[in-house]
Coordinates of C-alpha atoms in Angstrom, one line a residue:
X99 CA 5.6 -28.3 -3.7
X100 CA 2.1 -27.0 -3.0
X101 CA -0.5 -28.6 -5.3
X102 CA -2.2 -25.9 -7.4
X103 CA -5.6 -27.1 -6.3
X104 CA -5.2 -26.4 -2.6
X105 CA -2.9 -24.8 -0.1
X106 CA -1.2 -26.3 3.0
X107 CA -3.7 -25.0 5.5
X108 CA -7.5 -24.9 5.6
X109 CA -8.9 -22.3 3.2
X110 CA -10.2 -19.1 4.8
X111 CA -13.0 -17.6 2.7
X112 CA -13.2 -13.8 2.4
X113 CA -16.5 -13.7 4.3
X114 CA -14.9 -15.4 7.3
X115 CA -11.6 -13.5 7.5
X116 CA -10.9 -10.4 9.4
X117 CA -9.5 -7.5 7.4
X118 CA -5.7 -7.4 7.4
X119 CA -3.1 -4.8 6.4
X120 CA -1.2 -6.1 3.3
X121 CA 1.7 -4.3 1.7
X122 CA 2.7 -5.3 -1.9
X123 CA 6.1 -4.1 -3.0
X124 CA 7.4 -4.0 -6.5
X125 CA 10.3 -2.4 -8.5
X126 CA 10.4 -2.4 -12.3
X127 CA 8.2 -1.9 -15.3
X128 CA 4.5 -2.2 -15.7
X129 CA 5.2 -5.8 -16.4
X130 CA 6.1 -6.1 -12.7
X131 CA 3.4 -3.7 -11.5
X132 CA 0.4 -5.2 -13.3
X133 CA 0.4 -8.7 -11.7
X134 CA 0.9 -6.9 -8.3
X135 CA -2.2 -4.8 -9.1
X136 CA -4.2 -7.9 -9.9
X137 CA -3.4 -9.4 -6.5
X138 CA -4.0 -6.1 -4.8
X139 CA -7.4 -5.5 -6.3
X140 CA -8.6 -9.0 -5.4
X141 CA -7.3 -8.7 -1.9
X142 CA -9.1 -5.3 -1.5
X143 CA -12.3 -6.9 -2.8
X144 CA -11.9 -9.5 -0.1
X145 CA -12.0 -6.7 2.5
X146 CA -8.3 -6.2 3.2
X147 CA -6.5 -2.9 3.6
X148 CA -4.1 -2.9 0.7
X149 CA -1.1 -0.7 0.0
X150 CA 1.2 -0.7 -3.0
X151 CA 4.9 0.3 -2.5
X152 CA 6.6 1.2 -5.7
X153 CA 8.3 3.8 -7.8
X154 CA 6.7 7.2 -7.4
X155 CA 6.0 7.3 -11.1
X156 CA 3.2 4.9 -10.6
X157 CA 1.4 6.8 -7.8
X158 CA -1.4 8.2 -10.0
X159 CA -2.1 4.9 -11.6
X160 CA -2.3 3.1 -8.3
X161 CA -4.4 5.6 -6.5
X162 CA -6.8 5.9 -9.4
X163 CA -7.7 2.2 -8.6
X164 CA -8.6 3.1 -5.0
X165 CA -5.4 1.6 -3.6
X166 CA -3.1 3.2 -1.0
X167 CA 0.4 4.1 -2.2
X168 CA 3.8 4.4 -0.6
X169 CA 6.8 5.5 -2.7
X170 CA 10.0 3.6 -3.0
X171 CA 13.2 5.3 -4.1
X172 CA 14.9 5.8 -6.5
X173 CA 12.3 8.2 -8.1
X174 CA 13.1 7.2 -11.7
X175 CA 10.9 7.3 -14.8
X176 CA 10.6 3.7 -16.1
X177 CA 9.7 5.0 -19.6
X178 CA 12.9 7.1 -19.9
X179 CA 14.6 6.1 -23.2
X180 CA 18.1 6.7 -21.7
X181 CA 17.3 4.5 -18.7
X182 CA 16.0 1.7 -20.9
X183 CA 18.9 2.0 -23.3
X184 CA 21.3 1.2 -20.4
X185 CA 19.7 -2.2 -20.0
X186 CA 19.1 -3.1 -23.7
X187 CA 22.1 -5.3 -24.2
X188 CA 20.9 -8.9 -23.9
X189 CA 24.0 -10.1 -22.1
X190 CA 24.8 -7.2 -19.8
X191 CA 21.3 -5.7 -19.3
X192 CA 20.5 -7.6 -16.0
X193 CA 23.8 -6.8 -14.5
X194 CA 23.4 -3.1 -15.4
X195 CA 20.0 -2.9 -14.0
X196 CA 20.9 -4.6 -10.7
X197 CA 24.3 -3.2 -10.0
X198 CA 24.0 0.3 -11.5
X199 CA 20.3 1.2 -11.2
X200 CA 18.9 -0.8 -8.2
X201 CA 21.6 -1.7 -5.7
X202 CA 23.2 1.8 -5.4
X203 CA 19.8 2.8 -3.8
X204 CA 19.5 -0.3 -1.6
X205 CA 19.7 1.6 1.6
X206 CA 17.0 4.1 0.5
X207 CA 14.7 1.3 -0.7
X208 CA 15.2 -0.5 2.7
X209 CA 14.4 2.6 4.7
X210 CA 11.3 3.4 2.6
X211 CA 10.1 -0.2 2.7
X212 CA 10.7 -0.6 6.4
X213 CA 8.6 2.5 7.1
X214 CA 5.8 1.3 4.8
X215 CA 5.8 -2.2 6.3
X216 CA 6.0 -1.3 10.0
X217 CA 2.2 -1.6 10.5
X218 CA 1.6 -4.4 8.0
X219 CA 0.3 -7.9 8.8
X220 CA 1.9 -9.3 5.6
X221 CA 4.2 -8.2 2.8
X222 CA 4.2 -9.5 -0.8
X223 CA 7.3 -8.6 -2.9
X224 CA 8.6 -9.1 -6.4
X225 CA 12.1 -10.2 -6.9
X226 CA 13.9 -6.9 -7.6
X227 CA 12.9 -5.7 -4.1
X228 CA 16.1 -7.0 -2.7
X229 CA 15.3 -5.2 0.6
X230 CA 12.2 -7.2 1.2
X231 CA 13.8 -10.2 3.0
X232 CA 15.8 -7.9 5.2
X233 CA 12.7 -5.9 6.2
X234 CA 10.7 -9.0 6.8
X235 CA 13.5 -10.4 9.0
X236 CA 13.9 -7.2 11.0
X237 CA 10.1 -6.8 11.6
X238 CA 9.5 -10.5 12.0
X239 CA 6.9 -10.0 9.3
X240 CA 5.4 -12.8 7.2
X241 CA 5.9 -12.3 3.5
X242 CA 5.2 -13.9 0.2
X243 CA 7.4 -14.0 -3.0
X244 CA 5.9 -13.0 -6.3
X245 CA 7.8 -14.8 -9.2
X246 CA 6.6 -13.9 -12.7
X247 CA 8.6 -16.2 -15.0
X248 CA 10.2 -19.7 -15.2
X249 CA 13.7 -18.2 -15.7
X250 CA 13.6 -16.8 -12.2
X251 CA 13.6 -20.2 -10.6
X252 CA 17.0 -21.1 -12.1
X253 CA 16.1 -24.8 -12.3
X254 CA 18.8 -27.4 -13.1
X255 CA 16.0 -29.8 -14.1
X256 CA 14.3 -27.4 -16.6
X257 CA 17.2 -25.0 -17.6
X258 CA 16.2 -21.6 -18.9
X259 CA 17.8 -19.6 -21.7
X260 CA 19.8 -17.2 -19.5
X261 CA 20.7 -14.0 -21.3
X262 CA 24.1 -13.5 -19.7
X263 CA 25.3 -17.0 -20.6
X264 CA 23.2 -18.0 -23.6
X265 CA 25.8 -20.6 -24.7
X266 CA 24.8 -22.7 -21.7
X267 CA 21.4 -23.3 -23.3
X268 CA 23.0 -25.8 -25.7
X269 CA 23.6 -28.0 -22.7
X270 CA 20.0 -28.0 -21.4
X271 CA 19.6 -31.7 -22.3
X272 CA 22.9 -32.7 -20.7
X273 CA 21.2 -33.5 -17.4
X274 CA 20.6 -31.7 -14.1
X275 CA 24.1 -32.3 -12.7
X276 CA 25.7 -30.4 -15.6
X277 CA 23.1 -27.7 -15.4
X278 CA 23.5 -27.4 -11.7
X279 CA 27.2 -26.9 -12.2
X280 CA 26.5 -24.1 -14.7
X281 CA 24.2 -22.4 -12.2
X282 CA 26.9 -22.7 -9.5
X283 CA 29.3 -21.0 -11.9
X284 CA 26.7 -18.2 -12.2
X285 CA 26.6 -17.8 -8.4
X286 CA 30.4 -17.5 -8.3
X287 CA 30.7 -14.9 -11.0
X288 CA 27.9 -12.8 -9.5
X289 CA 29.2 -12.9 -6.0
X290 CA 30.6 -9.4 -6.1
X291 CA 27.3 -8.0 -7.2
X292 CA 25.9 -8.3 -3.7
X293 CA 28.6 -6.5 -1.7
X294 CA 26.1 -3.7 -0.9
X295 CA 23.6 -6.2 0.3
X296 CA 26.2 -7.8 2.7
X297 CA 27.1 -4.3 4.0
X298 CA 23.5 -3.4 4.7
X299 CA 22.9 -6.7 6.4
X300 CA 25.9 -6.1 8.6
X301 CA 24.7 -2.5 9.4
X302 CA 21.3 -3.6 10.5
X303 CA 22.5 -6.5 12.5
X304 CA 21.8 -9.5 10.2
X305 CA 24.2 -12.2 9.2
X306 CA 26.2 -11.1 6.2
X307 CA 25.9 -14.3 4.3
X308 CA 23.3 -13.9 1.5
X309 CA 22.2 -15.1 -1.9
X310 CA 19.7 -12.6 -3.2
X311 CA 19.1 -13.9 -6.7
X312 CA 19.2 -17.6 -6.2
X313 CA 17.8 -18.1 -2.7
X314 CA 16.9 -15.1 -0.6
X315 CA 14.2 -13.8 -3.0
X316 CA 12.1 -16.9 -2.1
X317 CA 9.9 -16.4 1.0
X318 CA 10.2 -19.4 3.4
X319 CA 6.4 -19.3 3.8
X320 CA 5.0 -19.0 0.3
X321 CA 6.3 -18.5 -3.2
X322 CA 3.8 -17.7 -5.9
X323 CA 4.8 -18.8 -9.4
X324 CA 2.5 -16.5 -11.4
X325 CA 2.7 -18.2 -14.8
X326 CA 0.8 -21.1 -16.3
X327 CA 2.1 -24.7 -16.0
X328 CA 1.6 -24.7 -19.8
X329 CA 4.7 -22.5 -19.9
X330 CA 6.7 -24.4 -17.3
X331 CA 5.9 -27.3 -15.0
X332 CA 7.0 -27.4 -11.3
X333 CA 10.5 -28.8 -10.8
X334 CA 12.1 -30.8 -8.0
X335 CA 14.5 -27.9 -7.2
X336 CA 11.8 -25.2 -6.9
X337 CA 11.3 -24.2 -3.3
X338 CA 9.0 -26.7 -1.6
X339 CA 6.7 -23.9 -0.5
X340 CA 5.9 -22.9 -4.1
X341 CA 2.3 -22.6 -5.4
X342 CA 1.8 -22.3 -9.1
X343 CA -1.7 -20.9 -9.7
X344 CA -1.0 -19.5 -13.2
X345 CA -1.0 -16.0 -14.7
X346 CA -2.8 -13.2 -12.9
X347 CA -3.9 -10.4 -15.3
X348 CA -4.4 -6.7 -15.0
X349 CA -4.9 -5.1 -18.4
X350 CA -3.6 -1.6 -17.7
X351 CA -6.7 0.4 -17.3
X352 CA -9.2 2.0 -19.7
X353 CA -8.3 2.8 -23.4
X354 CA -8.8 6.2 -24.8
X355 CA -12.5 6.3 -25.9
X356 CA -11.4 8.1 -29.1
X357 CA -9.5 4.9 -30.0
X358 CA -12.4 2.5 -29.4
X359 CA -14.5 3.3 -32.5
X360 CA -11.6 3.1 -34.9
X361 CA -10.5 -0.2 -33.4
X362 CA -14.0 -1.7 -33.5
X363 CA -14.5 -0.6 -37.1
X364 CA -11.0 -1.9 -38.1
X365 CA -11.6 -5.3 -36.6
X366 CA -14.9 -5.6 -38.3
X367 CA -13.7 -4.5 -41.7
X368 CA -11.6 -7.5 -42.8
X369 CA -9.5 -10.5 -42.0
X370 CA -7.9 -10.9 -38.6
X371 CA -4.9 -8.6 -38.4
X372 CA -1.3 -9.2 -37.2
X373 CA -0.8 -7.4 -33.9
X374 CA 2.6 -5.9 -33.2
X375 CA 3.4 -4.6 -29.6
X376 CA 6.5 -4.2 -27.5
X377 CA 4.9 -4.2 -24.0
X378 CA 5.6 -1.4 -21.5
X379 CA 9.3 -1.0 -21.6
X380 CA 10.9 -1.8 -25.0
X381 CA 8.2 0.3 -26.7
X382 CA 10.1 3.4 -25.5
X383 CA 13.4 2.2 -27.2
X384 CA 12.1 0.1 -30.2
X385 CA 14.8 0.6 -32.8
X386 CA 13.4 -0.3 -36.2
X387 CA 10.8 -2.7 -34.9
X388 CA 7.7 -0.9 -36.1
X389 CA 9.1 0.2 -39.4
X390 CA 10.2 -3.4 -40.2
X391 CA 6.9 -4.7 -39.0
X392 CA 4.9 -2.4 -41.2
X393 CA 7.0 -3.3 -44.3
X394 CA 6.6 -7.0 -43.5
X395 CA 2.8 -6.8 -43.4
X396 CA 2.8 -5.0 -46.8
X397 CA 5.0 -7.7 -48.3
X398 CA 2.5 -10.3 -47.1
X399 CA -0.6 -8.2 -48.1
X400 CA -1.9 -8.5 -44.5
X401 CA -3.8 -6.1 -42.2
X402 CA -2.0 -5.0 -39.1
X403 CA -2.4 -3.2 -35.8
X404 CA 0.6 -1.5 -34.3
X405 CA 0.3 -0.8 -30.6
X406 CA 2.5 1.8 -28.9
X407 CA 4.8 3.3 -31.5
X408 CA 6.1 6.8 -30.6
X409 CA 7.2 7.7 -34.1
X410 CA 4.9 9.1 -36.8
X411 CA 3.9 6.0 -38.7
X412 CA 1.4 6.7 -41.4
X413 CA -1.7 4.5 -41.1
X414 CA -3.6 3.2 -44.1
X415 CA -6.9 1.4 -44.7
X416 CA -5.0 -1.9 -43.8
X417 CA -2.9 -0.6 -40.9
X418 CA -4.2 0.8 -37.6
X419 CA -1.8 2.6 -35.3
X420 CA -2.9 3.0 -31.6
X421 CA -1.0 4.2 -28.5
X422 CA -2.7 1.6 -26.4
X423 CA -5.4 -1.1 -26.4
X424 CA -6.1 -3.8 -23.8
X425 CA -4.4 -7.0 -24.8
X426 CA -7.4 -9.0 -23.6
X427 CA -9.5 -7.1 -26.0
X428 CA -7.3 -7.2 -29.1
X429 CA -5.2 -10.4 -28.9
X430 CA -8.2 -12.8 -29.4
X431 CA -8.9 -10.9 -32.7
X432 CA -5.4 -11.3 -34.0
X433 CA -4.1 -13.7 -36.6
X434 CA -0.6 -13.6 -35.0
X435 CA 0.8 -11.6 -32.0
X436 CA 4.3 -10.3 -32.5
X437 CA 5.9 -9.1 -29.3
X438 CA 9.0 -8.8 -27.1
X439 CA 8.2 -11.8 -24.9
X440 CA 7.6 -10.3 -21.5
X441 CA 5.7 -12.7 -19.2
X442 CA 2.5 -10.6 -19.1
X443 CA 2.3 -10.2 -22.8
X444 CA 3.2 -13.9 -23.4
X445 CA 0.5 -14.9 -20.9
X446 CA -2.1 -12.8 -22.6
X447 CA -1.2 -14.3 -26.0
X448 CA -1.4 -17.8 -24.5
X449 CA -4.8 -17.0 -23.0
X450 CA -6.0 -15.6 -26.4
X451 CA -4.9 -18.8 -28.2
X452 CA -3.0 -17.0 -30.9
X453 CA 0.4 -18.0 -32.5
X454 CA 3.3 -15.8 -31.4
X455 CA 6.3 -14.3 -33.0
X456 CA 8.9 -13.3 -30.4
X457 CA 11.5 -10.5 -30.8
X458 CA 13.2 -10.7 -27.4
X459 CA 14.8 -7.5 -25.9
X460 CA 16.2 -9.0 -22.7
X461 CA 15.7 -10.6 -19.3
X462 CA 13.2 -13.5 -19.2
X463 CA 12.0 -12.8 -22.8
X464 CA 14.4 -15.1 -24.7
X465 CA 13.5 -17.9 -22.3
X466 CA 9.7 -17.3 -22.7
X467 CA 10.2 -17.3 -26.4
X468 CA 12.2 -20.6 -26.4
X469 CA 9.5 -22.3 -24.3
X470 CA 6.7 -21.2 -26.6
X471 CA 8.7 -22.3 -29.6
X472 CA 9.3 -25.7 -28.0
X473 CA 5.6 -26.0 -27.5
X474 CA 5.0 -25.5 -31.2
X475 CA 2.9 -22.3 -30.7
X476 CA 5.4 -19.7 -32.0
X477 CA 8.7 -18.7 -33.5
X478 CA 11.5 -16.4 -32.5
X479 CA 13.6 -13.8 -34.3
X480 CA 16.6 -12.2 -32.6
X481 CA 16.2 -8.5 -32.3
X482 CA 19.4 -8.0 -34.4
X483 CA 18.0 -10.1 -37.1
X484 CA 14.5 -8.6 -37.2
X485 CA 13.8 -7.0 -40.6
X486 CA 11.0 -6.8 -43.1
X487 CA 12.3 -9.9 -44.9
X488 CA 12.9 -12.1 -41.8
X489 CA 9.6 -11.0 -40.2
X490 CA 7.6 -11.7 -43.4
X491 CA 9.2 -15.2 -43.7
X492 CA 8.4 -16.1 -40.0
X493 CA 4.9 -14.7 -40.2
X494 CA 4.2 -16.6 -43.4
X495 CA 5.1 -19.9 -41.5
X496 CA 2.8 -19.0 -38.6
X497 CA -0.1 -18.0 -40.9
X498 CA 0.1 -21.0 -43.3
X499 CA 1.0 -23.9 -41.1
X500 CA -2.2 -24.9 -39.2
X501 CA -0.2 -26.7 -36.4
X502 CA 0.7 -23.3 -34.8
X503 CA -2.9 -22.2 -34.5
X504 CA -4.0 -25.7 -33.3
X505 CA -1.3 -25.8 -30.6
X506 CA -2.0 -22.3 -29.5
X507 CA -5.7 -23.1 -29.1
X508 CA -4.8 -26.1 -26.9
X509 CA -2.7 -24.0 -24.7
X510 CA -5.5 -21.4 -24.4
X511 CA -7.8 -24.0 -23.1
X512 CA -5.4 -24.9 -20.3
X513 CA -4.7 -21.3 -19.4
X514 CA -8.4 -20.5 -19.3
X515 CA -9.0 -23.4 -16.9
X516 CA -6.6 -22.0 -14.3
X517 CA -8.4 -20.0 -11.5
X518 CA -5.1 -18.3 -10.8
X519 CA -6.2 -15.2 -9.0
X520 CA -8.5 -17.1 -6.7
X521 CA -5.9 -19.7 -5.8
X522 CA -3.2 -17.1 -5.3
X523 CA -5.3 -15.0 -2.9
X524 CA -6.6 -18.0 -1.1
X525 CA -2.9 -19.0 -0.4
X526 CA -2.1 -15.5 0.7
X527 CA -4.9 -15.5 3.2
X528 CA -3.7 -18.9 4.4
X529 CA -0.4 -17.4 5.2
X530 CA -2.2 -14.6 7.1
X531 CA -4.2 -17.1 9.1
X532 CA -1.2 -19.2 9.9
X533 CA 0.6 -16.0 11.3
X534 CA -2.4 -14.5 13.2
X535 CA -1.4 -15.6 16.7
X536 CA -1.8 -12.6 18.9
X537 CA 1.7 -12.8 20.4
X538 CA 3.3 -12.8 16.9
X539 CA 1.2 -9.9 15.7
X540 CA 2.2 -7.9 18.7
X541 CA 5.9 -8.6 18.3
X542 CA 5.8 -7.8 14.6
X543 CA 4.2 -4.4 15.2
X544 CA 6.5 -3.5 18.0

């Protein structure tokens, strides 16, 4: 394990380092893209030539930030309700996304990524880019893994609440041997998921043996755990080349100026509001979340801000409805933050030091929720149990029990102390420096 205060090689400061070509590849929602953008902008600030490879839907957003862009197929719309609905089931959502939406396009992703990476000096990839280890292997290209949540490490020492086998969470205190056996069972039942990966590896001349979700997604050179140690501490079975700098934040761009004045006026007009948001994906398929939230706040007699609802909710003097506002601007003003539990939203709420009410929709969200609840900084309601009555009861606890606010403030102090973006980019530059031998660069670039 790499200590979060230093890296394994001497630090290379931006003023000393020659500009390098860095490709950052990501597939998924804005929750995957935003940490990648945070890294990309800092690396660009340090003088490197930075390119983002992702779904074509994000081209305008990326290029508006002054970054180069290369598209990765499939050319899907990550806000499409029908697409999101396919992945909404807690137990089957990950399998649907991986087997039906990503892996059928694996060859296309590999071809696009190979072309984008051919002249790069380094690649950084998030975990759904299953082609990244293959491209790195074929090009002899150094690469870095970007891991956004504790659940992605599948630790037997710190078991996560896994959405496809939630029953196993009851055994989290049974010891690492029991939980390692559970993870092994997960490897066995998911073996057939990866047939297309094995076929592509055979086709391009690589050994067919692979383990994309439990092993291969971790770069042998550097794994960045981009979440705070307040959420999860490093574990003995994490890859030894892991650095945990903390959350890196990109807050999504500029809000609509027309929304700024109403927001400022609303925040100044009364008590701290309850903020309701569903992040960047669930917001497009929210079910009754916003209607139940509005009814709950009225039961409690509280003010509320609802971020992102697409339906025509009627605002009132005590309710502000906005399509978007930066979390870093609005969360510190909240009494409680109610959200789906994505890693980015969870991190922003931790940074703001506000109690949280989780309504998980899938993936790492139930595990993030369980971790915050164990820390005493929040509560969780299952999506199927979320109603005006249940939300009002949970919010009443969070608002009236001072221990939630006190614990949230303690966590905020820790998150604020983490110089995550600096540490992450220092480590990335150390990998570049370690792989800068002329013979290696020449071989990698053909």
